[in-house]
CSV table of C-alpha atoms and ligand atoms in Angstrom, one decimal:
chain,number,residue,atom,x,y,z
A,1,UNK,CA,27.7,-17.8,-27.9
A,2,UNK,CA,30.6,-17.5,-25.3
A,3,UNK,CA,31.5,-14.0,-23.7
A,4,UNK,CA,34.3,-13.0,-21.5
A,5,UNK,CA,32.1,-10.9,-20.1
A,6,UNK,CA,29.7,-12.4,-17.8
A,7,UNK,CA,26.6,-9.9,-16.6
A,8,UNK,CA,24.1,-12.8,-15.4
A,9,UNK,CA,24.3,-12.9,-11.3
A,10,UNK,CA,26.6,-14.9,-9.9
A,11,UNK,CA,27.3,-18.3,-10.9
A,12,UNK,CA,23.9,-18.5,-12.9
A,13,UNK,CA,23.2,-21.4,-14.2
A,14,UNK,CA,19.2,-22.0,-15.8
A,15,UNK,CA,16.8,-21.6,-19.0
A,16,UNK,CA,14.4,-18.7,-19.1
A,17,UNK,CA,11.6,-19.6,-21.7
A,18,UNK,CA,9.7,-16.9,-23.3
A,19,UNK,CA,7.0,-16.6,-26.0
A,20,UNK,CA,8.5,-18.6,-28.7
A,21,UNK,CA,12.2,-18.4,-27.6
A,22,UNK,CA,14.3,-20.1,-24.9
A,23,UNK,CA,17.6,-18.5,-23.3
A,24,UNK,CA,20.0,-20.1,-21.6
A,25,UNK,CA,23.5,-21.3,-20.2
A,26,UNK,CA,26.1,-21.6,-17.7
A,27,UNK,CA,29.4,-19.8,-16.2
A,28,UNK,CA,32.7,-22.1,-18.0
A,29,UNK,CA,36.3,-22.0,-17.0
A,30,UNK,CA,35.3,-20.4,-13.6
A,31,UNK,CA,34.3,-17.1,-15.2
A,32,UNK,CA,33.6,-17.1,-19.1
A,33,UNK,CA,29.4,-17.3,-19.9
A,34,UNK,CA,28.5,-19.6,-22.8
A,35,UNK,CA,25.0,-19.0,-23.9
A,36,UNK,CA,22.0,-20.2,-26.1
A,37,UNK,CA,19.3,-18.8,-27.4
A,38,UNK,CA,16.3,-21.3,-29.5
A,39,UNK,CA,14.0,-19.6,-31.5
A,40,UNK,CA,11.5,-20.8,-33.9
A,41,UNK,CA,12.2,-19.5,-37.9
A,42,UNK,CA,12.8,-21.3,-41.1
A,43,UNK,CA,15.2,-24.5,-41.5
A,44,UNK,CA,18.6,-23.5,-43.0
A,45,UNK,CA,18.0,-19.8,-42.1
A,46,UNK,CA,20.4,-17.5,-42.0
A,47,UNK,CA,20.2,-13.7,-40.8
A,48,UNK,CA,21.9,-11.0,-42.9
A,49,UNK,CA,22.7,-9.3,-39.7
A,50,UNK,CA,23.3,-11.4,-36.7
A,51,UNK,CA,22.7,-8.8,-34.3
A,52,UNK,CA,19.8,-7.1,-35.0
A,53,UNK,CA,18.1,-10.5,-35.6
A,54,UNK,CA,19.9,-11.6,-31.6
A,55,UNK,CA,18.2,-7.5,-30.5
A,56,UNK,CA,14.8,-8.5,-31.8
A,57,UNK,CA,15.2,-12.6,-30.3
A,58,UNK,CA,15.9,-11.6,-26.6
A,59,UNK,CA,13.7,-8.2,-26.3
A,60,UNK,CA,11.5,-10.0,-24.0
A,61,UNK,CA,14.4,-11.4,-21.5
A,62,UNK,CA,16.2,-9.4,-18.7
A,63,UNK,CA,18.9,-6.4,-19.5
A,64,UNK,CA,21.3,-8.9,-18.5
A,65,UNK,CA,20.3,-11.5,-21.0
A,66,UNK,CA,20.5,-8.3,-23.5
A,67,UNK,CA,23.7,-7.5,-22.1
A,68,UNK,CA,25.6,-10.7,-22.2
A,69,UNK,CA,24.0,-11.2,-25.7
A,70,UNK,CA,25.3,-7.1,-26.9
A,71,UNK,CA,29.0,-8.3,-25.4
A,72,UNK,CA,29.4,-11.6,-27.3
A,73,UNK,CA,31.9,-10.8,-30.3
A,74,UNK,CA,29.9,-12.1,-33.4
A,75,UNK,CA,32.8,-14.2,-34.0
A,76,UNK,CA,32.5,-16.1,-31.1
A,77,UNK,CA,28.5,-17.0,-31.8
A,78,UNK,CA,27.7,-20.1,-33.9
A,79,UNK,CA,24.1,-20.4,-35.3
A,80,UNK,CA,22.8,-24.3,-35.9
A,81,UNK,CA,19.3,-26.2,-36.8
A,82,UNK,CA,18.3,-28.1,-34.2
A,83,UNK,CA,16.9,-31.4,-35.7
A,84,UNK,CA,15.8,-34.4,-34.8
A,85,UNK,CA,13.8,-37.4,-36.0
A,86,UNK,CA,11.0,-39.8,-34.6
A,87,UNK,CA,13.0,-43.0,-32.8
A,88,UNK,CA,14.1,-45.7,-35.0
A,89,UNK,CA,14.5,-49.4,-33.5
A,90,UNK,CA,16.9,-50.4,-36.1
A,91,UNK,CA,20.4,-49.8,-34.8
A,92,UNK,CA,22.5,-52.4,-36.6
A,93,UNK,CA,22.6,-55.6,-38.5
A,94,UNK,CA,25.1,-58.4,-38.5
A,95,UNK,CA,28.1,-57.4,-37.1
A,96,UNK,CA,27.5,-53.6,-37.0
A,97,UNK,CA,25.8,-51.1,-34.6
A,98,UNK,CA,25.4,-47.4,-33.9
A,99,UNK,CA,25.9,-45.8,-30.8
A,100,UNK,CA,25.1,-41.8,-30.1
A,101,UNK,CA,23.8,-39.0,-32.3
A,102,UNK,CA,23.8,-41.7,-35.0
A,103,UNK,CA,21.5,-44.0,-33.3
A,104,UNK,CA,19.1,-41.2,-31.8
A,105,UNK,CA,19.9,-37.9,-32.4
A,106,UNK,CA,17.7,-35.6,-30.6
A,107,UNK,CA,17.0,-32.0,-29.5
A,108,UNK,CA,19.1,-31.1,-26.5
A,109,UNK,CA,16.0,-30.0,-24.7
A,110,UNK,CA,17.1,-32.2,-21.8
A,111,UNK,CA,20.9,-31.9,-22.0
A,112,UNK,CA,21.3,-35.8,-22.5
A,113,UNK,CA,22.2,-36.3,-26.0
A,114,UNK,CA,26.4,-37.2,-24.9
A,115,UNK,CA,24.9,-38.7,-21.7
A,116,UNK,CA,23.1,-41.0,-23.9
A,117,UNK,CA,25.9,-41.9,-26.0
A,118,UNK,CA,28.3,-42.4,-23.0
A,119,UNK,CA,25.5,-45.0,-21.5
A,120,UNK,CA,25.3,-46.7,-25.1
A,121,UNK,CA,29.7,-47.1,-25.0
A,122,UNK,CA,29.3,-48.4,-21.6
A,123,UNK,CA,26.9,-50.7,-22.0
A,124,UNK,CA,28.0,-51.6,-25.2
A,125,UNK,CA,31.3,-52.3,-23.8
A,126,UNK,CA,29.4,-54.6,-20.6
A,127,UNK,CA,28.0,-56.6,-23.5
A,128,UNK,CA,30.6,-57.0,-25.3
A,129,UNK,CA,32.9,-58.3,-22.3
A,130,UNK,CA,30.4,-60.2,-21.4
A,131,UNK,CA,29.1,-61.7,-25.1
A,132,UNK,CA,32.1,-61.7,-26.8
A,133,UNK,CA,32.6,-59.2,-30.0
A,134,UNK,CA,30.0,-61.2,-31.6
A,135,UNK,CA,26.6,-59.8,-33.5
A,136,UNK,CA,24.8,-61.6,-30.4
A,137,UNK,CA,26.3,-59.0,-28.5
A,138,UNK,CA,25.4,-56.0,-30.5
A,139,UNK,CA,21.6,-57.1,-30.4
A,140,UNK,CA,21.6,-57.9,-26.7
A,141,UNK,CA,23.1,-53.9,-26.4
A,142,UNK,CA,20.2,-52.6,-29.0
A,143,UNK,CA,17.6,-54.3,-27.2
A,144,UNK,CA,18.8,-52.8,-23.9
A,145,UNK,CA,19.6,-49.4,-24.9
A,146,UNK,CA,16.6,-48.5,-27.1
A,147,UNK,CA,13.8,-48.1,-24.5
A,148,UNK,CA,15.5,-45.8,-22.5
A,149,UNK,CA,17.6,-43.7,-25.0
A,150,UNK,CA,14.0,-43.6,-27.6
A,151,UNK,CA,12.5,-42.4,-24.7
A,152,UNK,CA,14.2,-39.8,-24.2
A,153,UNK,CA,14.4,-38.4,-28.1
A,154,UNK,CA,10.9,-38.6,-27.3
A,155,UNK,CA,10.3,-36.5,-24.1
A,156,UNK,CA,13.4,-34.1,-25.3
A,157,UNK,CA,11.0,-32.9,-28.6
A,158,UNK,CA,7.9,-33.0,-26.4
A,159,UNK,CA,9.5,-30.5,-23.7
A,160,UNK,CA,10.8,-28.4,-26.9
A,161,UNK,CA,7.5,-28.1,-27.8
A,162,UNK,CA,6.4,-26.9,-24.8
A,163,UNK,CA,9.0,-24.9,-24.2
A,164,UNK,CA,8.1,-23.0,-27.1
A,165,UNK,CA,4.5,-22.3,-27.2
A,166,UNK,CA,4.1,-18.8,-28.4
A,167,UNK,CA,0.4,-17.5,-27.6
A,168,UNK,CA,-0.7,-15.6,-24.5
A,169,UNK,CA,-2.5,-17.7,-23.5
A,170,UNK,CA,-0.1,-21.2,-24.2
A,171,UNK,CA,2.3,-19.2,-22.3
A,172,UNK,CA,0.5,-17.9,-19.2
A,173,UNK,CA,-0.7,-21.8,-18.9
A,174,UNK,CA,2.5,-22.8,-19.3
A,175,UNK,CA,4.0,-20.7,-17.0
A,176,UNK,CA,1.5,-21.5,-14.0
A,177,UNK,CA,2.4,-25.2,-14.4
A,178,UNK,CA,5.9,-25.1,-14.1
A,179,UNK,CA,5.7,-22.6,-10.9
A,180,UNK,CA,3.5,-24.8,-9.3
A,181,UNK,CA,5.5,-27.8,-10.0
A,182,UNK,CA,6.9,-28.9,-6.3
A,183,UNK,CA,10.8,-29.1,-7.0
A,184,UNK,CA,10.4,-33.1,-5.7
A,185,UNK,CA,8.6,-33.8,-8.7
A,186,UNK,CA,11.6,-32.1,-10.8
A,187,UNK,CA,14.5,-33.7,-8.9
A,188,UNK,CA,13.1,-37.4,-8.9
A,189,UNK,CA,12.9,-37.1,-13.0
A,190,UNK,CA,16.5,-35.8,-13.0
A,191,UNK,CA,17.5,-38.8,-10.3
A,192,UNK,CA,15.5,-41.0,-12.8
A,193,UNK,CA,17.4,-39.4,-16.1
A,194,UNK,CA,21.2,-39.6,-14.1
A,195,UNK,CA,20.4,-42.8,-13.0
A,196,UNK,CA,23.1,-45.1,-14.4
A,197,UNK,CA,20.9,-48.5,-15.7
A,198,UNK,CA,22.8,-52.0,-15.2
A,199,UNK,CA,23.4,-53.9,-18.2
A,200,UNK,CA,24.6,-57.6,-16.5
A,201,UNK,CA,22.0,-60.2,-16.0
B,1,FAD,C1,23.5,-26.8,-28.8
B,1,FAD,C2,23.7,-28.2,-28.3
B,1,FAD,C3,23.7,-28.3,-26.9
B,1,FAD,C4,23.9,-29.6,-26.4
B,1,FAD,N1,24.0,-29.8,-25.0
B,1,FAD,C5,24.1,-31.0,-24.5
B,1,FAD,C6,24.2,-31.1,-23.1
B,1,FAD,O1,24.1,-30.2,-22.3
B,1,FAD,N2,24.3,-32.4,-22.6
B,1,FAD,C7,24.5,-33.5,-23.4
B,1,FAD,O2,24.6,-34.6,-22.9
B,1,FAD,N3,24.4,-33.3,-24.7
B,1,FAD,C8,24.3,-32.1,-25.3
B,1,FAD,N4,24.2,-32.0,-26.7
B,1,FAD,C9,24.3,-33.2,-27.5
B,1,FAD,C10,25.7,-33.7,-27.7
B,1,FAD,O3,26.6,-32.7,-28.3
B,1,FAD,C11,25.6,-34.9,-28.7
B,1,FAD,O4,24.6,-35.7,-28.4
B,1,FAD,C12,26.9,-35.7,-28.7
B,1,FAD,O5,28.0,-34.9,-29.2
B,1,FAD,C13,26.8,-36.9,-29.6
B,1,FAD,O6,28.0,-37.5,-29.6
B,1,FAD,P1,28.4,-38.5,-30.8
B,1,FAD,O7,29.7,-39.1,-30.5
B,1,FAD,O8,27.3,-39.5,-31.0
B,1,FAD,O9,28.4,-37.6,-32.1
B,1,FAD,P2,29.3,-36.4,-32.5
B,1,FAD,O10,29.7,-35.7,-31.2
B,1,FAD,O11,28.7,-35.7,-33.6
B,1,FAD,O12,30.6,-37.1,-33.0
B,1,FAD,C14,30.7,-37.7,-34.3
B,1,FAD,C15,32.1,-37.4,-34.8
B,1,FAD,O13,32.3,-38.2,-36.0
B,1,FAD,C16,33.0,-37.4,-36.9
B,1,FAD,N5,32.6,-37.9,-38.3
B,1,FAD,C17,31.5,-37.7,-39.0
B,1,FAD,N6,31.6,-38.4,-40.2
B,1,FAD,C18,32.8,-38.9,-40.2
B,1,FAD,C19,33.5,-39.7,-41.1
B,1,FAD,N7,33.0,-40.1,-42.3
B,1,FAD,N8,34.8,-40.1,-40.8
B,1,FAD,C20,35.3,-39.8,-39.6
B,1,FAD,N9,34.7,-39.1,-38.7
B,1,FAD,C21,33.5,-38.6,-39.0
B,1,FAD,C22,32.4,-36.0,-36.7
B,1,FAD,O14,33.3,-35.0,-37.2
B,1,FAD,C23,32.3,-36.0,-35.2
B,1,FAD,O15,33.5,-35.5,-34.6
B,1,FAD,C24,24.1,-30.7,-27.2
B,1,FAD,C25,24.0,-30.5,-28.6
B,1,FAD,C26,23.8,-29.3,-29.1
B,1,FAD,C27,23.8,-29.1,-30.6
């Protein structure tokens, strides 16, 4: 959703996970607050009534998380599946490729599935400079891209399910791990995910 109205302090930015559900977002065009909210229910669902089913989703978050949700017009709030699929390592053949969602679509549990797809055009493009528009080229980029960008379809579902365990207990656990995480730990796996890899030899 996106709201004019912004009741989240300051220029928040963050995830808070609960039992089962996730909320989310970030302050856009310096004052407007787009929001997300993942919960678990069947695929294709729809709710009858959008806001009672958003009431009963975020009863466990903050007033403010209530609040910001209660001042979104329902207009302005989208509802979507989330899917994704196990890696594949067949990109292309002959002289075709994929590049982005169609190559390795994946949950956006880590906020990389564009980053992913603007690595694949740039190296794609090194490749192709360098190899000529040729199907050589297109394997070369495959065969470079795949490790990483499976990788991360992989660790985005994993920290979905995590971030999604419903129990008590799943959820205490949970909870304790990611508090005692030392923020070191946290920032050298985002300097490893922003980390632009080199395609030239
Ligand atoms: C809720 C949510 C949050 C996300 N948050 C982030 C984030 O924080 N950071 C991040 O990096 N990524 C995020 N993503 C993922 C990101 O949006 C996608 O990974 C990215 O848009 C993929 O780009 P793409 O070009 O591969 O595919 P798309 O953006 O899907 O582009 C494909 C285009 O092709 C068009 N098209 C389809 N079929 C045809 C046809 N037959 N002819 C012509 N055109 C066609 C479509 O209309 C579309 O415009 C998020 C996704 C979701 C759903």
């Amino acid at each position: 959703g996106v709201t004019d109205a912004n009741p989240l302090p300051g220029d928040w930015i963050g995830e808070m996970w609960g039992a089962g559900r996730r909320f989310g977002g970030c302050v856009i065009d310096g004052g407007r607050l787009y929001w997300f909210l993942c919960a678990k229910g069947p695929a294709d669902g729809k709710d009858s009534d959008t806001r009672a089913a958003l009431t009963r989703a975020t009863a466990e978050f903050p007033d403010y998380v209530r609040q910001a949700v209660k001042d979104t017009p329902v207009s302005a709030i989208r509802r979507d599946d989330i899917r994704d699929r196990p890696p594949v390592t067949q990109w292309g053949r002959g002289r075709t490729t994929l590049l982005g969602d169609a190559a390795h679509p994946m949950t956006p549990n880590l906020g990389q599935g564009a980053c992913q797809a603007i690595e694949d055009a740039l190296a794609l493009t090194d490749l192709i400079t360098e190899y000529g528009p040729t199907s050589d080229a297109l394997r070369r980029y495959e065969r470079f891209r795949q490790p990483r960008a499976n990788a991360v379809v992989k660790a985005a579902h994993q920290i979905g399910r995590i971030a999604h365990w419903s129990t008590p207990t799943g959820t205490r656990v949970r909870n304790t791990l990611v508090r005692l995480t030392p923020a070191s730990v946290l920032v050298r796996q985002l300097r490893a995910s922003w980390r632009l890899p080199q395609t030239t030899s």
